[in-house]
Each structure stands twice: as structure tokens, then as C-alpha cells.
Coordinates of C-alpha atoms and ligand atoms in Angstrom, one line a residue:
X18 CA 50.3 46.7 124.1
X19 CA 52.5 48.7 121.7
X20 CA 49.5 49.4 119.4
X21 CA 47.7 50.8 122.4
X22 CA 50.6 53.0 123.3
X23 CA 50.7 54.5 119.8
X24 CA 47.0 54.9 119.7
X25 CA 46.9 56.8 122.9
X26 CA 50.0 58.9 122.4
X27 CA 50.8 59.8 118.8
X28 CA 54.5 60.1 118.1
X29 CA 55.0 63.9 118.2
X30 CA 55.9 63.6 121.9
X31 CA 59.5 64.1 122.9
X32 CA 61.4 61.0 123.9
X33 CA 62.8 60.6 127.4
X34 CA 66.3 60.9 125.8
X35 CA 65.4 64.2 124.2
X36 CA 64.1 65.4 127.5
X37 CA 67.2 64.4 129.3
X38 CA 69.1 66.6 127.0
X39 CA 66.7 69.5 127.2
X40 CA 66.9 69.4 131.0
X41 CA 70.6 68.8 131.7
X42 CA 71.9 68.1 135.1
X43 CA 72.7 71.4 136.8
X44 CA 76.2 72.3 137.3
X45 CA 76.2 73.6 140.8
X46 CA 78.8 73.8 143.6
X47 CA 78.8 71.1 146.3
X48 CA 76.0 71.6 148.8
X49 CA 74.0 74.0 146.6
X50 CA 70.3 73.5 147.2
X51 CA 67.8 73.5 144.5
X52 CA 64.4 74.2 146.0
X53 CA 61.0 75.0 144.7
X54 CA 57.6 76.1 146.0
X55 CA 54.6 75.0 144.0
X56 CA 51.5 77.0 144.7
X57 CA 48.2 76.2 142.9
X58 CA 46.4 79.2 141.4
X59 CA 43.2 78.9 143.3
X60 CA 42.8 82.6 144.1
X61 CA 43.8 82.1 147.7
X62 CA 47.3 82.2 148.9
X63 CA 47.9 80.7 152.3
X64 CA 50.4 82.3 154.6
X65 CA 52.1 78.8 154.7
X66 CA 52.9 79.2 151.0
X67 CA 54.7 82.4 151.7
X68 CA 56.4 80.7 154.6
X69 CA 57.6 77.7 152.5
X70 CA 58.5 80.0 149.6
X71 CA 60.6 82.1 151.9
X72 CA 62.4 79.1 153.3
X73 CA 63.0 77.7 149.8
X74 CA 64.4 81.0 148.6
X75 CA 66.6 81.4 151.7
X76 CA 68.1 78.0 151.5
X77 CA 68.9 78.3 147.9
X78 CA 70.4 81.8 148.4
X79 CA 72.6 80.8 151.2
X80 CA 73.9 77.7 149.5
X81 CA 74.5 79.2 146.1
X82 CA 71.7 77.1 144.7
X83 CA 68.5 77.8 142.8
X84 CA 65.0 78.6 144.0
X85 CA 62.1 78.0 141.7
X86 CA 58.5 79.3 141.7
X87 CA 56.5 76.6 139.9
X88 CA 52.8 77.1 139.3
X89 CA 51.0 73.9 139.9
X90 CA 47.9 74.4 137.7
X91 CA 47.0 70.9 136.7
X92 CA 43.6 71.0 138.4
X93 CA 41.8 73.2 136.0
X94 CA 38.6 73.0 137.9
X95 CA 40.1 74.8 140.9
X96 CA 41.8 77.5 138.9
X97 CA 40.7 81.1 139.2
X98 CA 41.5 83.8 136.8
X99 CA 44.2 86.2 137.8
X100 CA 45.4 83.8 140.5
X101 CA 48.9 83.3 139.0
X102 CA 49.4 87.1 139.0
X103 CA 48.1 87.2 142.6
X104 CA 50.7 84.7 143.6
X105 CA 53.7 86.2 141.8
X106 CA 52.8 89.7 143.1
X107 CA 52.3 88.5 146.6
X108 CA 55.8 87.0 146.7
X109 CA 57.1 90.1 145.1
X110 CA 55.3 92.3 147.6
X111 CA 56.8 90.5 150.5
X112 CA 60.2 90.7 148.9
X113 CA 60.6 86.9 148.2
X114 CA 62.2 86.5 144.8
X115 CA 63.1 83.3 143.0
X116 CA 65.8 82.5 140.6
X117 CA 63.6 80.6 138.2
X118 CA 59.9 80.2 137.6
X119 CA 57.0 82.4 136.7
X120 CA 58.0 86.0 137.1
X121 CA 55.9 89.0 138.2
X122 CA 55.3 89.9 134.6
X123 CA 53.9 86.4 134.0
X124 CA 56.9 85.4 131.9
X125 CA 59.1 82.4 132.6
X126 CA 62.6 83.0 134.0
X127 CA 65.1 80.2 133.7
X128 CA 66.1 77.3 131.4
X129 CA 64.1 74.5 133.0
X130 CA 60.7 75.7 132.1
X131 CA 58.0 76.1 131.3
X132 CA 57.2 76.7 134.9
X133 CA 53.5 76.3 134.7
X134 CA 52.6 72.7 134.9
X135 CA 49.7 73.0 132.4
X136 CA 52.3 74.1 129.8
X137 CA 54.4 70.9 130.4
X138 CA 51.7 68.5 129.3
X139 CA 53.8 67.0 126.6
X140 CA 56.7 66.5 129.0
X141 CA 54.5 64.5 131.4
X142 CA 52.9 62.6 128.6
X143 CA 56.3 61.6 127.3
X144 CA 57.0 59.8 130.5
X145 CA 53.5 58.4 130.8
X146 CA 54.0 57.0 127.4
X147 CA 57.3 55.5 128.5
X148 CA 55.7 53.9 131.5
X149 CA 52.9 52.6 129.3
X150 CA 55.4 51.1 126.9
X151 CA 57.3 49.5 129.6
X152 CA 54.2 48.0 131.2
X153 CA 54.4 50.1 134.3
X154 CA 51.2 51.9 133.5
X155 CA 47.9 51.2 131.9
X156 CA 44.8 52.9 130.7
X157 CA 41.7 52.7 132.9
X158 CA 38.2 53.3 131.6
X159 CA 36.3 52.9 134.8
X160 CA 33.6 55.5 135.0
X161 CA 32.9 57.7 138.0
X162 CA 29.9 55.6 138.9
X163 CA 31.8 52.4 138.7
X164 CA 34.5 53.8 141.0
X165 CA 31.8 54.9 143.4
X166 CA 30.1 51.5 143.3
X167 CA 33.5 49.9 144.0
X168 CA 34.0 52.2 147.0
X169 CA 30.6 51.4 148.4
X170 CA 31.3 47.8 148.1
X171 CA 34.6 48.2 149.9
X172 CA 33.1 50.2 152.6
X173 CA 30.3 47.7 153.1
X174 CA 32.8 44.9 153.4
X175 CA 34.9 47.1 155.7
X176 CA 37.8 47.0 153.3
X177 CA 40.4 49.6 152.4
X178 CA 39.0 51.8 149.7
X179 CA 40.8 52.4 146.5
X180 CA 42.0 51.0 143.2
X181 CA 44.3 48.2 144.1
X182 CA 44.7 44.4 144.0
X183 CA 41.6 42.6 142.8
X184 CA 39.7 45.9 142.6
X185 CA 42.0 47.2 139.9
X186 CA 39.8 46.0 137.1
X187 CA 41.7 47.5 134.2
X188 CA 45.1 46.4 135.4
X189 CA 45.4 43.3 133.4
X190 CA 42.6 43.7 130.9
X191 CA 43.1 41.9 127.6
X192 CA 44.1 44.2 124.8
X193 CA 40.8 43.7 122.9
X194 CA 38.9 45.3 125.8
X195 CA 41.2 48.3 125.8
X196 CA 40.9 48.6 122.0
X197 CA 37.2 48.3 122.2
X198 CA 37.0 51.0 124.9
X199 CA 39.2 53.2 122.8
X200 CA 37.0 52.6 119.7
X201 CA 34.0 53.5 121.8
X202 CA 35.6 56.8 122.7
X203 CA 35.2 56.1 126.5
X204 CA 37.2 58.7 128.5
X205 CA 40.1 57.1 130.3
X206 CA 42.9 57.9 132.7
X207 CA 46.4 56.3 132.9
X208 CA 47.2 54.5 136.1
X209 CA 50.5 53.5 137.5
X210 CA 50.9 49.7 138.0
X211 CA 51.9 49.5 141.6
X212 CA 54.1 46.6 142.7
X213 CA 53.9 47.8 146.3
X214 CA 52.6 45.6 149.2
X215 CA 50.6 47.3 151.9
X216 CA 51.9 44.9 154.5
X217 CA 55.5 45.9 153.7
X218 CA 57.0 49.0 155.3
X219 CA 59.1 51.5 153.5
X220 CA 61.8 53.3 155.4
X221 CA 62.8 56.7 154.4
X222 CA 64.4 59.8 155.9
X223 CA 62.7 63.1 156.2
X224 CA 65.0 65.9 157.1
X225 CA 62.5 67.3 159.5
X226 CA 60.4 64.4 160.6
X227 CA 63.4 62.0 160.8
X228 CA 63.3 58.4 159.9
X229 CA 59.8 57.3 158.8
X230 CA 58.4 53.9 158.2
X231 CA 55.2 53.9 156.2
X232 CA 53.4 51.1 154.4
X233 CA 54.2 50.7 150.7
X234 CA 51.7 52.1 148.3
X235 CA 49.6 49.4 146.6
X236 CA 47.1 51.7 144.9
X237 CA 47.3 52.0 141.2
X238 CA 47.2 55.7 141.4
X239 CA 46.1 57.9 138.4
X240 CA 49.1 59.6 136.9
X241 CA 47.4 61.1 133.9
X242 CA 43.8 62.4 134.1
X243 CA 41.2 62.2 131.4
X244 CA 42.0 65.7 130.3
X245 CA 45.6 64.6 129.5
X246 CA 47.1 66.5 132.5
X247 CA 49.1 64.7 135.2
X248 CA 48.0 64.3 138.8
X249 CA 50.0 66.1 141.5
X250 CA 52.0 63.0 142.3
X251 CA 53.2 62.5 138.8
X252 CA 53.9 66.1 138.0
X253 CA 55.9 66.5 141.3
X254 CA 58.1 63.5 140.4
X255 CA 58.7 64.5 136.8
X256 CA 59.3 68.2 137.5
X257 CA 61.5 67.7 140.5
X258 CA 63.6 65.3 138.5
X259 CA 63.9 67.5 135.4
X260 CA 64.3 70.7 137.3
X261 CA 67.1 69.2 139.4
X262 CA 65.4 69.8 142.7
X263 CA 67.7 68.6 145.5
X264 CA 65.3 69.4 148.4
X265 CA 61.6 69.0 148.3
X266 CA 60.4 71.4 151.0
X267 CA 56.6 71.2 151.3
X268 CA 53.7 71.0 153.6
X269 CA 53.5 67.9 155.8
X270 CA 50.2 66.9 154.3
X271 CA 52.3 65.2 151.6
X272 CA 54.4 63.1 154.0
X273 CA 52.0 60.1 153.7
X274 CA 52.4 60.3 149.9
X275 CA 56.1 59.8 150.0
X276 CA 55.9 56.0 149.5
X277 CA 53.9 56.7 146.3
X278 CA 56.4 59.3 145.1
X279 CA 59.4 57.1 145.8
X280 CA 57.8 54.4 143.8
X281 CA 57.4 56.7 140.9
X282 CA 61.0 57.9 141.1
X283 CA 62.1 54.3 141.1
X284 CA 59.9 53.3 138.2
X285 CA 61.4 56.1 136.1
X286 CA 64.9 55.1 137.4
X287 CA 65.5 58.5 138.8
X288 CA 67.4 59.6 141.9
X289 CA 65.2 60.8 144.7
X290 CA 65.6 64.3 146.1
X291 CA 65.7 64.9 149.8
X292 CA 62.4 65.6 151.6
X293 CA 61.7 68.2 154.2
X294 CA 58.1 68.2 155.3
X295 CA 57.1 71.4 157.0
X296 CA 54.6 71.2 159.9
X297 CA 51.8 73.7 159.4
X298 CA 51.5 77.0 161.2
X299 CA 49.2 76.6 164.2
X300 CA 47.1 78.9 166.3
X301 CA 45.5 78.7 169.6
X302 CA 41.7 78.3 169.5
X303 CA 40.6 78.7 173.1
X304 CA 42.8 76.3 174.9
X305 CA 43.5 74.0 172.0
X306 CA 46.0 74.2 169.3
X307 CA 45.0 73.7 165.6
X308 CA 46.4 74.6 162.3
X309 CA 45.4 77.8 160.6
X310 CA 42.2 77.3 158.7
X311 CA 41.6 79.0 155.4
X312 CA 37.9 79.1 156.3
X313 CA 38.0 80.4 159.9
X314 CA 41.1 82.5 160.1
X315 CA 41.6 85.6 158.1
X316 CA 45.3 85.5 159.0
X317 CA 45.6 82.2 157.0
X318 CA 45.6 84.4 153.9
X319 CA 48.7 86.3 152.7
X320 CA 46.4 89.0 151.4
X321 CA 45.2 89.8 154.9
X322 CA 48.6 91.1 156.0
X323 CA 48.9 93.2 152.9
X324 CA 45.4 94.6 153.3
X325 CA 46.1 95.7 156.9
X326 CA 49.3 97.2 155.8
X327 CA 52.0 95.1 157.6
X328 CA 55.4 96.0 156.2
X329 CA 56.8 93.1 154.2
X330 CA 60.0 93.1 156.3
X331 CA 58.0 92.6 159.5
X332 CA 56.0 89.7 158.1
X333 CA 59.1 88.1 156.7
X334 CA 61.0 88.5 159.9
X335 CA 58.0 87.1 161.8
X336 CA 57.9 84.1 159.6
X337 CA 61.6 83.6 160.3
X338 CA 60.9 83.5 164.0
X339 CA 58.4 80.8 163.3
X340 CA 60.9 78.9 161.3
X341 CA 63.8 78.9 163.7
X342 CA 63.7 79.7 167.4
X343 CA 67.3 80.9 167.1
X344 CA 66.4 83.7 164.8
X345 CA 65.4 86.2 167.4
X346 CA 68.6 86.0 169.3
X347 CA 70.5 86.2 166.0
X348 CA 68.5 89.2 165.1
X349 CA 69.1 90.9 168.4
X350 CA 72.8 90.3 168.0
X351 CA 72.8 91.6 164.5
X352 CA 70.7 94.7 164.6
X353 CA 69.9 96.1 161.2
X354 CA 71.1 93.0 159.3
X355 CA 68.5 91.7 156.9
X356 CA 66.9 88.4 157.9
X357 CA 68.0 87.1 154.5
X358 CA 71.5 86.9 156.1
X359 CA 70.3 84.6 158.9
X360 CA 71.9 81.2 158.5
X361 CA 68.9 79.0 158.3
X362 CA 69.4 75.3 158.8
X363 CA 67.3 72.2 158.7
X364 CA 68.2 71.6 162.3
X365 CA 66.9 75.0 163.3
X366 CA 63.7 74.4 161.3
X367 CA 63.3 71.0 162.9
X368 CA 63.4 72.5 166.3
X369 CA 60.4 74.7 165.7
X370 CA 58.0 72.3 164.1
X371 CA 54.3 73.3 164.1
X372 CA 54.9 76.9 165.3
X373 CA 52.1 79.0 166.8
X374 CA 50.9 82.1 165.0
X375 CA 51.0 85.0 167.4
X376 CA 49.7 88.4 166.4
X377 CA 51.2 90.1 169.5
X378 CA 54.6 89.0 168.4
X379 CA 54.1 90.0 164.8
X380 CA 52.9 93.4 166.2
X381 CA 56.1 93.8 168.3
X382 CA 58.3 92.9 165.4
X383 CA 56.4 95.2 163.2
X384 CA 56.4 98.2 165.6
X385 CA 60.1 97.8 166.1
X386 CA 60.7 97.6 162.4
X387 CA 58.6 100.7 161.6
X388 CA 60.6 102.5 164.4
X389 CA 63.7 102.1 162.3
X390 CA 62.3 104.1 159.5
X391 CA 62.5 107.9 159.2
X392 CA 59.4 109.9 158.3
X393 CA 60.0 110.1 154.5
X394 CA 60.4 106.4 154.4
X395 CA 57.2 105.8 156.4
X396 CA 55.4 108.3 154.1
X397 CA 56.7 106.5 151.0
X398 CA 55.4 103.2 152.2
X399 CA 52.1 104.4 153.6
X400 CA 51.1 106.3 150.5
X401 CA 51.1 103.4 148.0
X402 CA 49.4 101.2 150.5
X403 CA 46.7 103.9 151.2
X404 CA 46.2 104.4 147.5
X405 CA 45.3 100.8 147.2
X406 CA 43.4 100.2 150.5
X407 CA 42.2 103.5 152.0
X408 CA 41.5 106.3 149.6
X409 CA 40.6 108.6 152.5
X410 CA 44.0 108.2 154.1
X411 CA 45.7 108.7 150.7
X412 CA 43.8 112.0 150.5
X413 CA 45.1 113.1 153.9
X414 CA 48.7 112.2 152.9
X415 CA 48.5 114.0 149.6
X416 CA 46.7 117.1 150.9
X417 CA 49.9 118.5 152.2
X418 CA 52.7 116.0 151.9
X419 CA 55.2 118.1 153.9
X420 CA 52.8 118.5 156.8
X421 CA 52.0 114.8 156.7
X422 CA 55.6 114.0 156.9
X423 CA 56.1 116.4 159.7
X424 CA 53.3 114.7 161.7
X425 CA 54.9 111.3 161.1
X426 CA 58.3 112.7 162.1
X427 CA 57.0 113.6 165.6
X428 CA 59.0 111.5 168.1
X429 CA 60.6 109.7 165.3
X430 CA 63.1 111.5 163.2
X431 CA 64.9 113.3 166.0
X432 CA 63.9 111.2 168.9
X433 CA 66.1 109.1 171.1
X434 CA 63.2 106.8 172.0
X435 CA 61.4 106.5 168.8
X436 CA 57.7 106.0 169.3
X437 CA 56.4 102.5 168.5
X438 CA 52.8 103.1 167.9
X439 CA 52.6 102.2 164.3
X440 CA 52.2 98.5 163.8
X441 CA 50.7 98.6 160.3
X442 CA 50.1 101.3 157.8
X443 CA 46.4 101.4 158.7
X444 CA 47.5 102.8 162.1
X445 CA 48.8 105.9 160.5
X446 CA 45.3 107.2 159.9
X447 CA 44.7 107.9 163.6
X448 CA 48.0 109.8 163.7
X449 CA 47.0 112.2 161.0
X450 CA 43.3 112.4 161.2
X451 CA 43.0 114.9 164.1
X452 CA 45.2 117.4 162.5
X453 CA 42.5 118.0 159.8
X454 CA 39.8 120.5 160.9
X455 CA 37.2 119.0 158.7
X456 CA 37.7 115.6 160.4
X457 CA 38.0 116.9 163.9
X458 CA 34.6 116.6 165.5
X459 CA 35.2 117.3 169.2
X460 CA 32.4 119.4 170.7
X461 CA 32.7 121.8 173.6
X462 CA 30.5 119.6 175.7
X463 CA 32.5 116.5 174.9
X464 CA 35.7 118.3 175.8
X465 CA 34.2 119.5 179.1
X466 CA 32.9 116.1 179.8
X467 CA 36.4 114.6 179.3
X468 CA 38.1 117.2 181.5
X469 CA 35.8 116.5 184.5
X470 CA 38.3 117.8 187.1
X471 CA 37.6 121.4 186.1
X472 CA 34.2 123.1 185.8
X473 CA 33.4 125.1 182.7
X474 CA 34.5 128.3 184.2
X475 CA 37.8 127.0 185.6
X476 CA 38.5 125.4 182.2
X477 CA 37.8 128.6 180.4
X478 CA 40.0 130.6 182.7
X479 CA 42.8 128.1 182.4
X480 CA 42.6 128.2 178.6
X481 CA 42.4 132.0 178.4
X482 CA 45.5 132.3 180.6
X483 CA 47.3 129.8 178.5
X484 CA 46.5 131.8 175.4
X485 CA 47.8 135.0 177.0
X486 CA 51.1 133.4 177.7
X487 CA 51.3 131.3 174.5
X488 CA 54.2 132.1 172.2
X489 CA 54.7 129.7 169.3
X490 CA 58.4 130.6 169.3
X491 CA 58.9 129.0 172.8
X492 CA 61.1 126.1 172.9
X493 CA 59.9 122.8 174.5
X494 CA 61.3 123.6 177.9
X495 CA 59.9 127.1 178.0
X496 CA 56.6 125.9 176.9
X497 CA 56.5 123.2 179.5
X498 CA 57.6 125.7 182.2
X499 CA 54.6 127.8 181.3
X500 CA 52.2 124.8 181.5
X501 CA 53.6 124.0 184.9
X502 CA 53.2 127.5 186.2
X503 CA 49.7 127.7 184.8
X504 CA 48.9 124.5 186.7
X505 CA 50.4 125.9 189.9
X506 CA 48.2 129.0 189.6
X507 CA 45.1 126.9 189.1
X508 CA 45.3 124.5 191.9
X509 CA 47.4 121.7 190.4
X510 CA 50.4 120.3 192.1
X511 CA 53.7 121.5 190.6
X512 CA 55.5 118.4 191.8
X513 CA 54.0 114.9 191.5
X514 CA 55.2 114.1 195.1
X515 CA 53.1 116.9 196.5
X516 CA 50.1 115.5 194.8
X517 CA 50.9 112.0 196.1
X518 CA 51.1 113.2 199.6
X519 CA 48.0 115.3 199.7
X520 CA 45.8 114.4 196.7
X521 CA 42.8 116.2 198.2
X522 CA 44.6 119.5 198.2
X523 CA 45.0 119.6 194.4
X524 CA 43.0 119.3 191.2
X525 CA 45.6 117.1 189.8
X526 CA 49.2 117.2 188.6
X527 CA 50.9 118.9 185.7
X528 CA 50.0 115.8 183.7
X529 CA 46.3 116.8 184.2
X530 CA 47.1 120.3 182.9
X531 CA 48.8 118.9 179.8
X532 CA 45.9 116.5 179.4
X533 CA 43.5 119.5 179.1
X534 CA 45.5 120.6 176.0
X535 CA 45.8 117.1 174.7
X536 CA 42.1 116.7 174.7
X537 CA 41.4 120.1 173.2
X538 CA 44.0 119.8 170.5
X539 CA 43.7 116.1 169.6
X540 CA 40.4 115.0 171.1
X541 CA 42.0 111.9 172.7
X542 CA 44.0 110.6 175.6
X543 CA 47.0 109.4 173.9
X544 CA 49.1 111.3 171.4
X545 CA 52.7 111.7 170.7
X546 CA 54.5 114.7 172.2
X547 CA 52.1 117.6 172.6
X548 CA 54.7 120.3 172.1
X549 CA 55.6 118.8 168.7
X550 CA 52.0 118.5 167.8
X551 CA 51.5 122.2 168.5
X552 CA 54.6 123.0 166.4
X553 CA 53.1 121.2 163.4
X554 CA 49.7 122.7 163.9
X555 CA 50.9 126.2 164.1
X556 CA 49.5 129.1 166.1
X557 CA 46.2 129.6 164.3
X558 CA 45.1 126.0 164.6
X559 CA 46.3 125.8 168.2
X560 CA 44.4 128.9 169.2
X561 CA 41.2 127.9 167.4
X562 CA 41.3 124.4 168.9
X563 CA 41.8 125.5 172.5
X564 CA 39.3 128.3 172.2
X565 CA 36.5 125.7 171.9
X566 CA 35.8 125.8 175.6
X567 CA 35.9 129.6 176.0
Ligands
LIG610 N1 50.8 72.3 144.7 C1 51.1 71.7 145.9 C2 50.3 72.3 147.0 O1 49.6 73.3 146.7 C3 52.6 71.9 146.2 C4 53.1 70.8 147.0 C5 54.6 70.7 146.8 O2 55.3 71.6 147.1 O3 55.1 69.7 146.2 O4 50.2 71.9 148.1

């Protein structure tokens, strides 16, 4: 076999000894966790990837360990241009940073790289070569058609499909056959020679799923593909060994592969890391629960939250509520403390397995978060978002920045009860839009139609009298006193209880009077404080707006 090993792998590859030196054991304090997240650059980033990445970063941070962002790009067919950038920027956007891995500028950070698997080809091959040399792996020249025919046969005979046992045709092939296939230039893969028995159970401990007993793996899985790159299984084992990963935190779709992975660790005589398989984020679909689907659910994509303009803190905090049911209490007890300070534990994580995605909750968290920001901070966050996603809103913000900030400041900067109407940056548009005359389209007829408790004459009289008494210098109380009086003089109840008692005697309450001006000034039912709106508008705009119905 040694001829074959040399034929397949020329000797420029590093040796396992050299690699052991190049990737020394990390010198970390007791209990430090080395974690990694390994997204693949497919152009789509699942919210679950942000979730797992966040958990990895948090565990590493709070134990004085190391978090790694590793780009798992061994499947060149699925790779999309710009996808690595997309991933690093998405993590960066949401404020999740890693100690090592591919950075936002595309460069590697850390001494255990390269951190893109495609750049580690020689490293994997060094170990493939080693396994080949020690008889634990072999080349397989079976073609796609042959494998398909094998599967058909297995299905026909109602047998387990796959490359195992008697089906593993190249497993013990005489050397001449292998040499001949190499001579003929037939493409080949390298398979692991499994010693596993399907009828034997393997026991292992998952930190979240607890003790598991799964059948051993008896498939001679591919470890190196025809293009010379490793498969996921092999790359995972090699990288997590060399990078010193202590905790493999990943989606639970890999749980069933653990027996295969343990087998590979053993074959290479490496210690196994701990495993924590994360149940996927679910959602309710009608009355049933299912995992977020990339195809059906826009919220499965990280980009969606950025596009709508959720603040990164809100999204991250929300993910933390999904991760640990204790987070919310902690967060209420520690207002203003960053969620990165939350003591995340495997126990907590275990308790909230398969969490449900809930937009309403995200909305609440988000509105509460935005309410902690003053108007300049809101402005500074909305503008860059708008420049990317809504040029029209960006124009509004830039037309008169001070005025835009003043609008945002209403019921915010000085308020005791800060308004909580902004959930995402896209909501700011509605706050600003009606202040701009060229965007305000309310017609006199529409206004009259909305104010149906006054006829056109009554409305015009009410407005003229308002204008007579209007003094922009009035303070809030004086202004409101005038509104009340105006109402009293025009058949509205001065006190709500009078109206309640004899509703037929009145046109409405003071709220109905205020509503007249809300409609005329803003064209809508709900606005922040009317007095503040008028202050920002200034007398000319106020007069022009209310005069619409004269
Ligand atoms: N590249 C793998 C995936 O996309 C990562 C799994 C892991 O973390 O090991 O699912």
C-alpha cells in the first residue's frame, strides 16, 4: 500500500508531527471554553447561525476562552461569491465578535488558521495520508453511476443503503486494481475504513441532549472528496482537534453523526471535545410547531432583521431569551446591563430546547430598547440604516437634521414615559413623513370625512376660533386650556364624566376636539403629543395645515 500512498500524496505535505507543533495545545485557564461556529458561505445566513455564533462567543467570553469563526467552504458547488463577506459583516453588524477566525476585512485573526477550510487542504490531506498509510483509509474509485446502482439494489432488497460491509467494493481491493485505476486516471475519493458494527450501540454524553445511545457507524464514509477537499465530518474532526475546541456547539442535525465523528477522533488518537447540540428555533405554523424554514420563513434569514431595521441589541437580546428562559428575569433585575454580562450556562440552554420564534416578543424587546435611546442616538442609527435600505427616509432625515432629531425627540428625550412606538428603523418613516408638506396629501374632503361629528361649517368655525386664540408661545398647559375652552364653546363636554352621563347632549369630549387638530396636522389618528408636534412644526405650518378646512 505504501506505493499507493506516495502516488496519491506526494511528500510535500506536512507530517502529523509538524502539524502538532504548528498547532500547539492552548494554554488556557481551567474551565476556559474554546468554541467555534462554522457557517458555510452559501449566500444565506440562517438566524440559527447568528444564534449559535452568539452562544459560542458568549461562552468563550465568560470563561476566559476563545471563540472562533471558521468558514466551512469545502463544498465548492454551494459556494456563492461574496458570501464570506456577508457572514463576517452580519456577525459584525449584530455585534458578535470572535477572538479568532476570518475577520470583517476578510483577513485571518489568530494563530490556529487558516480559518477557511478550503485553505487548509494540505492539513487535512496530511491526516488522510496518515490514515491511508496506517490502513485506516483507502481510495475508492466507484463512479457515481456505480454508487447509484448499488443504492438501487439495496433499496430493492430492502437493505440499508450506503457503502458498508460487502457493499464496500474498494475496501479490500488488491493493490494492482488500485494501481490500474490510478494509471487510468479514474477520479477517486478516500474513504475511512470503519470498524464499527451497526448492531452495537455507542454511548456518549451530549451536554444538552444528555446521555445518548446510538448505533455505531459502519459506513466507510468519504473523508476526502475527488477534488482533494475533505468532507464536513473529516474537516470538523481535524479542525476541532487542531484548533483546540473544547466544546462543539452546533445544530442538532449533527447529533446522529456523532458516532462517526467519535470514530474519526479515535482513529487519529485524539481526545474528543464536548458536544452540545442545539435544537433549532421553531415557529408556530397554524397549530403545529415546526422549525424555521429557509424556504418558507423570511425570518429564518439574518438579513431580514437587518433589512427591516431591528437594532442589533434587540435581536441579540431576543436570541438570549430563546437560549435561556432565565434571561428575561435577569435582564429585568439588571436594567441597562448588556446581555453579554448574562451568565449563560449549559443548564439554562438545556431548559429552553427548541425555542419558539415570536415576533411579538422581539417587538417588545425592541421597542423597549429603542426607548432607552435619546433622539441623537436614534437619529445616528436610523440614518445609516436608511441610507442602505430606504433612500427616501434618508432624504427626510438629511433635509433638516435638527428638525428630524426634534421630531424624534418628541415624547422621548424629556419624557417620563418614553413612547414605545418604534420597533424597527423602518417605523421612523411614519413619524417623520407627515411633517413634510410635499408628502402630506390630506385633502379638505378627507379631513371633513374623518371629522364626522362636526359639519363643514362647525368645523370651519372651530378652526377659525382656534386660530384667533393661537399663540405659539403658549406653554403646554395654556395651550390645552384653550383647546378645552374652545370645545366647551362648541358643544363638547369639558369633563369626560359629563359626556359619559349625557352623551347625547354633546358633540364629544375634549379628546374629540384635540382629534380635530390631530387629523388636520398629521392626517392620522395616532401621533405622539400634539403640542410637541405643533412646537416642531412652528406657527406657519400649523396655520397652513389647520386652514385646510376653512
Ligand atoms: N458547516 C456546518 C453547518 O453549516 C457547521 C456545523 C458545525 O458547527 O460543526 O452546519
